[in-house]
Short mmCIF file of C-alpha atoms in Angstrom, two decimals:
data_model
loop_
_atom_site.label_atom_id
_atom_site.label_comp_id
_atom_site.label_asym_id
_atom_site.label_seq_id
_atom_site.Cartn_x
_atom_site.Cartn_y
_atom_site.Cartn_z
CA MET A 1 111.98 115.41 101.92
CA LYS A 2 114.00 113.05 99.76
CA GLN A 3 111.97 111.76 96.86
CA THR A 4 111.61 108.14 95.90
CA PRO A 5 113.46 107.70 92.59
CA ARG A 6 110.91 107.47 89.82
CA SER A 7 112.23 104.13 88.54
CA GLN A 8 111.99 102.56 92.02
CA ALA A 9 108.76 104.14 93.18
CA PRO A 10 105.59 102.11 93.65
CA PHE A 11 103.20 102.04 90.70
CA GLY A 12 100.90 104.69 92.16
CA VAL A 13 103.66 107.14 93.06
CA ARG A 14 105.42 106.74 89.73
CA PHE A 15 102.27 107.15 87.65
CA ALA A 16 100.63 109.91 89.66
CA GLY A 17 103.80 111.98 89.83
CA GLY A 18 104.47 111.69 86.12
CA ALA A 19 100.93 112.67 85.26
CA ILE A 20 101.04 115.71 87.50
CA GLU A 21 104.36 116.86 86.04
CA SER A 22 103.09 116.50 82.49
CA LEU A 23 99.86 118.33 83.23
CA PHE A 24 101.53 121.32 84.79
CA ARG A 25 104.15 121.55 82.06
CA ALA A 26 101.29 121.69 79.57
CA TRP A 27 99.78 124.56 81.54
CA ARG A 28 103.18 126.32 81.76
CA ASP A 29 103.22 126.17 85.52
CA ALA A 30 106.78 126.89 86.65
CA SER A 31 106.85 124.21 89.32
CA ALA A 32 104.80 121.23 90.35
CA ASP A 33 107.21 120.09 93.05
CA TRP A 34 104.46 120.41 95.67
CA ALA A 35 102.55 117.65 93.91
CA VAL A 36 105.21 115.19 92.79
CA ASP A 37 105.76 113.52 96.15
CA ILE A 38 102.25 113.73 97.62
CA VAL A 39 102.00 109.96 97.97
CA ASP A 40 105.53 109.70 99.41
CA ARG A 41 104.60 112.21 102.13
CA ALA A 42 101.17 110.81 102.85
CA SER A 43 100.51 109.13 106.17
CA HIS A 44 97.74 106.55 106.24
CA GLY A 45 97.59 103.19 107.97
CA ASP A 46 96.25 101.48 104.86
CA LEU A 47 98.86 102.94 102.51
CA PRO A 48 101.10 99.82 102.42
CA ARG A 49 98.08 97.66 101.54
CA TRP A 50 96.97 100.06 98.83
CA LEU A 51 100.42 100.30 97.27
CA ALA A 52 100.76 96.52 97.40
CA ALA A 53 97.45 96.28 95.55
CA LEU A 54 98.75 98.61 92.85
CA GLU A 55 101.91 96.54 92.51
CA ARG A 56 99.78 93.45 91.79
CA LEU A 57 98.26 95.02 88.71
CA PRO A 58 99.50 93.38 85.50
CA ASP A 59 101.10 95.40 82.72
CA ILE A 60 98.42 94.95 80.05
CA ARG A 61 98.42 97.17 76.99
CA SER A 62 94.88 98.18 76.11
CA ASN A 63 93.81 98.51 72.49
CA GLU A 64 90.23 99.57 73.23
CA VAL A 65 89.29 102.38 75.59
CA SER A 66 85.87 103.64 76.67
CA MET A 67 85.06 106.90 78.42
CA GLY A 68 81.34 106.31 78.13
CA ALA A 69 78.88 105.27 80.83
CA VAL A 70 81.16 102.37 81.78
CA VAL A 71 84.71 103.71 81.76
CA GLY A 72 87.28 101.10 80.92
CA ALA A 73 89.76 99.36 78.68
CA ASP A 74 90.04 96.06 76.86
CA ALA A 75 92.54 94.07 74.82
CA ALA A 76 92.76 90.78 73.01
CA GLY A 77 94.75 87.92 74.48
CA VAL A 78 94.45 88.79 78.17
CA THR A 79 95.16 85.59 80.10
CA THR A 80 93.18 84.13 82.97
CA ALA A 81 96.18 84.66 85.24
CA GLU A 82 96.38 88.33 84.29
CA ARG A 83 92.68 88.82 85.00
CA LYS A 84 93.07 87.18 88.41
CA ARG A 85 95.97 89.48 89.26
CA LEU A 86 94.01 92.46 88.00
CA GLU A 87 90.93 91.64 90.05
CA ALA A 88 93.00 91.00 93.18
CA GLY A 89 94.73 94.34 92.80
CA LEU A 90 91.53 96.26 92.18
CA ARG A 91 89.77 94.60 95.12
CA GLY A 92 92.68 95.65 97.29
CA LEU A 93 91.64 99.24 96.60
CA TRP A 94 88.03 98.98 97.73
CA PRO A 95 85.58 100.40 98.64
CA TRP A 96 84.80 101.74 95.17
CA ARG A 97 82.31 104.58 95.62
CA LYS A 98 82.10 106.01 92.09
CA GLY A 99 81.91 104.25 88.75
CA PRO A 100 81.13 101.97 86.97
CA PHE A 101 84.37 100.75 85.42
CA ASP A 102 85.33 97.68 83.42
CA LEU A 103 88.95 96.69 82.88
CA PHE A 104 89.55 93.74 80.57
CA GLY A 105 86.34 92.03 81.64
CA ILE A 106 86.63 92.83 85.36
CA ALA A 107 83.48 94.85 86.07
CA ILE A 108 83.72 97.25 89.02
CA ASP A 109 80.16 97.76 90.24
CA SER A 110 80.60 100.84 92.41
CA GLU A 111 78.27 102.06 95.14
CA TRP A 112 77.11 104.98 93.01
CA ARG A 113 75.82 104.64 89.47
CA SER A 114 77.66 107.84 88.68
CA ASP A 115 76.65 107.53 85.04
CA LEU A 116 73.09 108.38 86.06
CA LYS A 117 74.09 111.65 87.70
CA TRP A 118 76.26 112.54 84.71
CA SER A 119 73.38 111.91 82.33
CA ARG A 120 71.40 114.59 84.20
CA ILE A 121 74.23 117.13 84.01
CA ARG A 122 75.83 116.52 80.62
CA PRO A 123 73.13 118.11 78.41
CA HIS A 124 73.42 121.41 80.25
CA VAL A 125 77.14 122.21 80.11
CA ASP A 126 79.50 122.72 77.16
CA LEU A 127 82.98 121.36 77.94
CA GLY A 128 84.49 121.63 74.46
CA GLY A 129 88.16 122.65 74.75
CA CYS A 130 87.78 123.58 78.43
CA ARG A 131 90.16 123.28 81.35
CA VAL A 132 88.09 121.82 84.18
CA LEU A 133 88.47 121.74 87.96
CA ASP A 134 86.46 118.99 89.68
CA VAL A 135 86.29 119.63 93.43
CA GLY A 136 85.43 116.51 95.42
CA SER A 137 86.28 114.38 92.41
CA GLY A 138 86.47 111.02 94.15
CA ASN A 139 88.34 108.56 91.98
CA GLY A 140 88.07 110.62 88.81
CA TYR A 141 85.13 108.86 87.14
CA TYR A 142 83.55 112.16 86.14
CA GLY A 143 86.86 113.40 84.76
CA TRP A 144 86.80 110.65 82.13
CA ARG A 145 83.24 111.59 81.22
CA MET A 146 84.31 115.23 80.95
CA LEU A 147 87.06 114.26 78.52
CA GLU A 148 84.52 112.29 76.51
CA ALA A 149 82.43 115.47 76.40
CA GLY A 150 85.31 117.42 74.89
CA ALA A 151 87.24 118.86 77.85
CA LYS A 152 90.89 119.65 77.14
CA ALA A 153 92.12 118.68 80.61
CA VAL A 154 90.60 117.88 84.00
CA VAL A 155 92.12 118.32 87.45
CA GLY A 156 90.23 116.54 90.20
CA ILE A 157 90.95 117.25 93.86
CA ASP A 158 89.78 115.15 96.78
CA PRO A 159 91.51 114.73 100.16
CA SER A 160 91.13 110.94 100.03
CA LEU A 161 94.42 109.26 99.14
CA LEU A 162 92.57 106.05 98.29
CA TYR A 163 90.62 107.80 95.55
CA ALA A 164 93.84 109.13 94.01
CA LEU A 165 95.27 105.61 93.96
CA GLN A 166 92.08 104.17 92.46
CA HIS A 167 92.41 106.81 89.78
CA ALA A 168 96.03 105.87 89.18
CA ALA A 169 94.98 102.26 88.59
CA ILE A 170 92.19 103.15 86.18
CA GLY A 171 94.27 105.77 84.40
CA TYR A 172 97.16 103.40 83.81
CA TYR A 173 94.97 101.34 81.50
CA VAL A 174 92.58 103.98 80.16
CA ASP A 175 95.09 106.76 79.48
CA ARG A 176 98.44 104.96 79.85
CA GLY A 177 100.09 107.55 82.04
CA GLY A 178 98.60 110.52 80.25
CA ALA A 179 97.84 113.74 82.04
CA ARG A 180 94.47 114.76 80.66
CA ASN A 181 92.59 113.62 83.77
CA THR A 182 94.47 113.96 87.05
CA VAL A 183 93.30 113.41 90.63
CA LEU A 184 95.27 115.02 93.46
CA PRO A 185 94.70 113.98 97.11
CA VAL A 186 94.27 117.51 98.45
CA GLY A 187 91.32 119.58 99.57
CA LEU A 188 90.30 122.86 98.00
CA GLY A 189 91.92 124.86 100.79
CA ASP A 190 95.27 123.16 100.18
CA PHE A 191 95.20 123.36 96.39
CA PRO A 192 98.03 125.80 95.66
CA VAL A 193 97.34 126.45 91.99
CA ALA A 194 96.34 129.99 91.19
CA GLY A 195 95.40 129.26 87.60
CA LYS A 196 91.89 129.88 86.41
CA PHE A 197 89.63 127.21 84.97
CA ASP A 198 86.96 127.44 82.31
CA VAL A 199 84.52 125.17 84.15
CA VAL A 200 84.47 124.36 87.87
CA PHE A 201 82.45 121.49 89.34
CA SER A 202 81.55 121.04 93.01
CA MET A 203 79.41 117.94 93.34
CA GLY A 204 78.41 116.54 96.70
CA VAL A 205 80.61 118.90 98.70
CA VAL A 206 78.89 122.10 99.84
CA TYR A 207 76.69 120.48 102.51
CA HIS A 208 79.82 119.01 104.11
CA ARG A 209 81.21 122.50 104.77
CA ARG A 210 80.64 124.38 108.01
CA ASP A 211 80.70 127.62 106.00
CA PRO A 212 79.10 126.88 102.62
CA LEU A 213 79.43 130.46 101.37
CA ALA A 214 83.18 130.35 102.03
CA HIS A 215 83.34 127.16 99.95
CA VAL A 216 81.61 128.84 97.02
CA GLN A 217 83.92 131.84 97.37
CA SER A 218 86.90 129.47 97.21
CA LEU A 219 85.50 128.03 94.00
CA ALA A 220 85.28 131.58 92.64
CA SER A 221 89.00 132.09 93.27
CA HIS A 222 89.69 129.52 90.54
CA ALA A 223 87.32 131.15 88.03
CA HIS A 224 87.83 133.88 85.46
CA ASN A 225 85.13 136.08 83.97
CA GLY A 226 82.82 133.74 82.12
CA THR A 227 83.81 130.57 83.99
CA VAL A 228 80.89 128.18 84.35
CA LEU A 229 80.24 126.78 87.83
CA VAL A 230 78.29 123.56 88.35
CA VAL A 231 77.12 122.92 91.92
CA GLU A 232 75.39 119.67 92.83
CA SER A 233 74.07 119.35 96.36
CA LEU A 234 71.63 117.70 98.67
CA VAL A 235 68.60 119.96 99.00
CA VAL A 236 65.36 120.20 100.95
CA ASP A 237 62.20 122.00 99.94
CA HIS A 238 62.33 124.58 102.70
CA GLY A 239 65.80 125.05 104.11
CA PRO A 240 68.10 125.23 105.69
CA LEU A 241 68.08 121.87 107.41
CA LYS A 242 70.79 121.66 110.07
CA PRO A 243 70.94 118.05 111.28
CA ARG A 244 71.40 117.64 115.02
CA ALA A 245 73.89 114.79 114.73
CA ARG A 246 73.59 112.82 111.51
CA TYR A 247 71.77 113.02 108.23
CA ALA A 248 71.13 109.72 106.41
CA ARG A 249 73.71 108.21 108.78
CA MET A 250 76.34 110.76 107.69
CA ARG A 251 78.01 112.68 110.51
CA ASN A 252 79.54 115.56 108.59
CA VAL A 253 76.46 117.13 107.03
CA TRP A 254 76.27 120.65 108.42
CA THR A 255 73.69 122.41 106.26
CA VAL A 256 71.26 121.01 103.70
CA PRO A 257 70.09 124.08 101.79
CA ASP A 258 67.14 124.71 99.57
CA VAL A 259 67.70 125.74 95.96
CA ALA A 260 67.16 129.43 96.66
CA MET A 261 69.91 129.41 99.28
CA ILE A 262 72.40 127.92 96.84
CA CYS A 263 71.52 130.55 94.26
CA GLY A 264 72.06 133.20 96.93
CA TRP A 265 75.52 131.86 97.76
CA LEU A 266 76.40 131.88 94.08
CA ALA A 267 75.28 135.49 93.70
CA ASP A 268 77.23 136.56 96.79
CA ALA A 269 80.38 134.93 95.35
CA GLY A 270 80.07 136.77 92.04
CA PHE A 271 78.21 134.25 89.89
CA GLY A 272 75.13 135.18 87.89
CA ASP A 273 72.56 133.67 85.56
CA ALA A 274 71.98 130.78 87.95
CA ARG A 275 69.64 128.12 86.65
CA VAL A 276 68.39 124.92 88.21
CA VAL A 277 68.77 122.18 85.62
CA ASP A 278 67.77 119.15 87.67
CA VAL A 279 66.22 118.10 90.96
CA SER A 280 66.08 114.35 91.58
CA THR A 281 65.36 112.09 94.52
CA THR A 282 68.21 109.65 95.11
CA THR A 283 67.07 106.05 94.69
CA THR A 284 68.47 102.75 95.90
CA GLY A 285 69.04 101.90 92.26
CA GLU A 286 71.53 104.76 92.01
CA GLN A 287 73.26 104.36 95.38
CA ARG A 288 73.54 100.87 96.84
CA THR A 289 75.68 98.20 98.45
CA THR A 290 77.62 96.09 95.94
CA ALA A 291 80.35 93.47 95.90
CA TRP A 292 82.84 96.30 95.36
CA MET A 293 81.40 98.47 98.17
CA PRO A 294 80.10 95.96 100.71
CA TYR A 295 79.20 98.39 103.48
CA GLU A 296 75.96 100.15 104.38
CA SER A 297 74.51 102.42 101.72
CA LEU A 298 71.33 104.39 101.06
CA ALA A 299 68.88 101.59 101.91
CA SER A 300 70.24 101.49 105.46
CA ALA A 301 69.85 105.26 105.78
CA LEU A 302 66.12 105.35 105.00
CA ASP A 303 63.26 104.78 107.41
CA PRO A 304 62.20 101.15 106.82
CA LYS A 305 58.54 102.16 107.23
CA ASP A 306 58.65 105.32 105.10
CA SER A 307 61.27 105.67 102.36
CA LYS A 308 60.50 109.38 102.09
CA LEU A 309 62.32 109.87 105.39
CA THR A 310 65.80 109.12 106.67
CA VAL A 311 66.29 106.96 109.75
CA GLU A 312 66.68 110.23 111.69
CA GLY A 313 63.29 111.47 110.49
CA TYR A 314 64.55 114.05 107.98
CA PRO A 315 63.43 114.25 104.34
CA ALA A 316 65.09 111.54 102.25
CA PRO A 317 68.04 112.59 100.06
CA LYS A 318 67.17 114.76 97.10
CA ARG A 319 69.80 116.43 94.95
CA ALA A 320 69.79 119.53 92.77
CA VAL A 321 72.14 120.74 90.03
CA ILE A 322 72.59 124.50 89.65
CA ILE A 323 74.70 126.07 86.90
CA ALA A 324 75.91 129.69 86.97
CA ARG A 325 78.51 131.88 85.29
CA ARG A 326 81.18 134.12 86.82
CA ASN A 327 80.38 137.77 86.23
#
């Protein structure tokens, strides 16, 4: 397929392609042609709206960048008109599921307080100098936190094109076209990079897979001996729970395991030394409806008479973090 010339491409295509090329050159990959025109080849009814939103974003040069709990950028002298354009462009990319972000005073209050989850994981994993694969990355929020924690480079993969474009918008201001944190709109099965990573994350993915063991085995294919694997998942006390139709209003939840099942999958895929570092009940303070994600969220998924149950009568969402190492 003929490529859009880089100088004429929409903001998102131009930025995302350049970042991908730079990343794979740094990793001495012979060719990243498969990735350069992902957005050009994508087919989605909302794509024109999303690209128009990216084109609205003003060209502001940041002089302050944060990769802390609130990821963002700031600069002196930003005009009211620029902030209005910025907010309009960012709102054109909603719903924002992961965050929070703040760009030049425009606070993006995402559905998930992703900083809370990261605070439970960060003390238990050493990312210093590591190449990281983040499977189910969403818009790349965690990738910025991983860089803050010392990672050398992060590749996030998520089949949602919207998340990749949200990442392009954030990255333009936070990393100015750099390649240290990249989000590609592909699933794990379509990710054609054979390289091995030092740390692999799979957060909020395994229960969406019809064959969870196959998912963990796919993660193992991107690991070398000693690679650390971080799996975060919905869990129940005595699994597996196989929802009849929906779980917490979600249709594509196939198996909610217990912790022992996850550890078994890890062992079967060649990972050892599994340890459970956190088990936490999800609260409506961590996952909620906001102005940037105005649709139903956790509160609508819980039994109004008993918050320990979902509306379907299953145990309310609880999540565990398990860390293991490739043997």
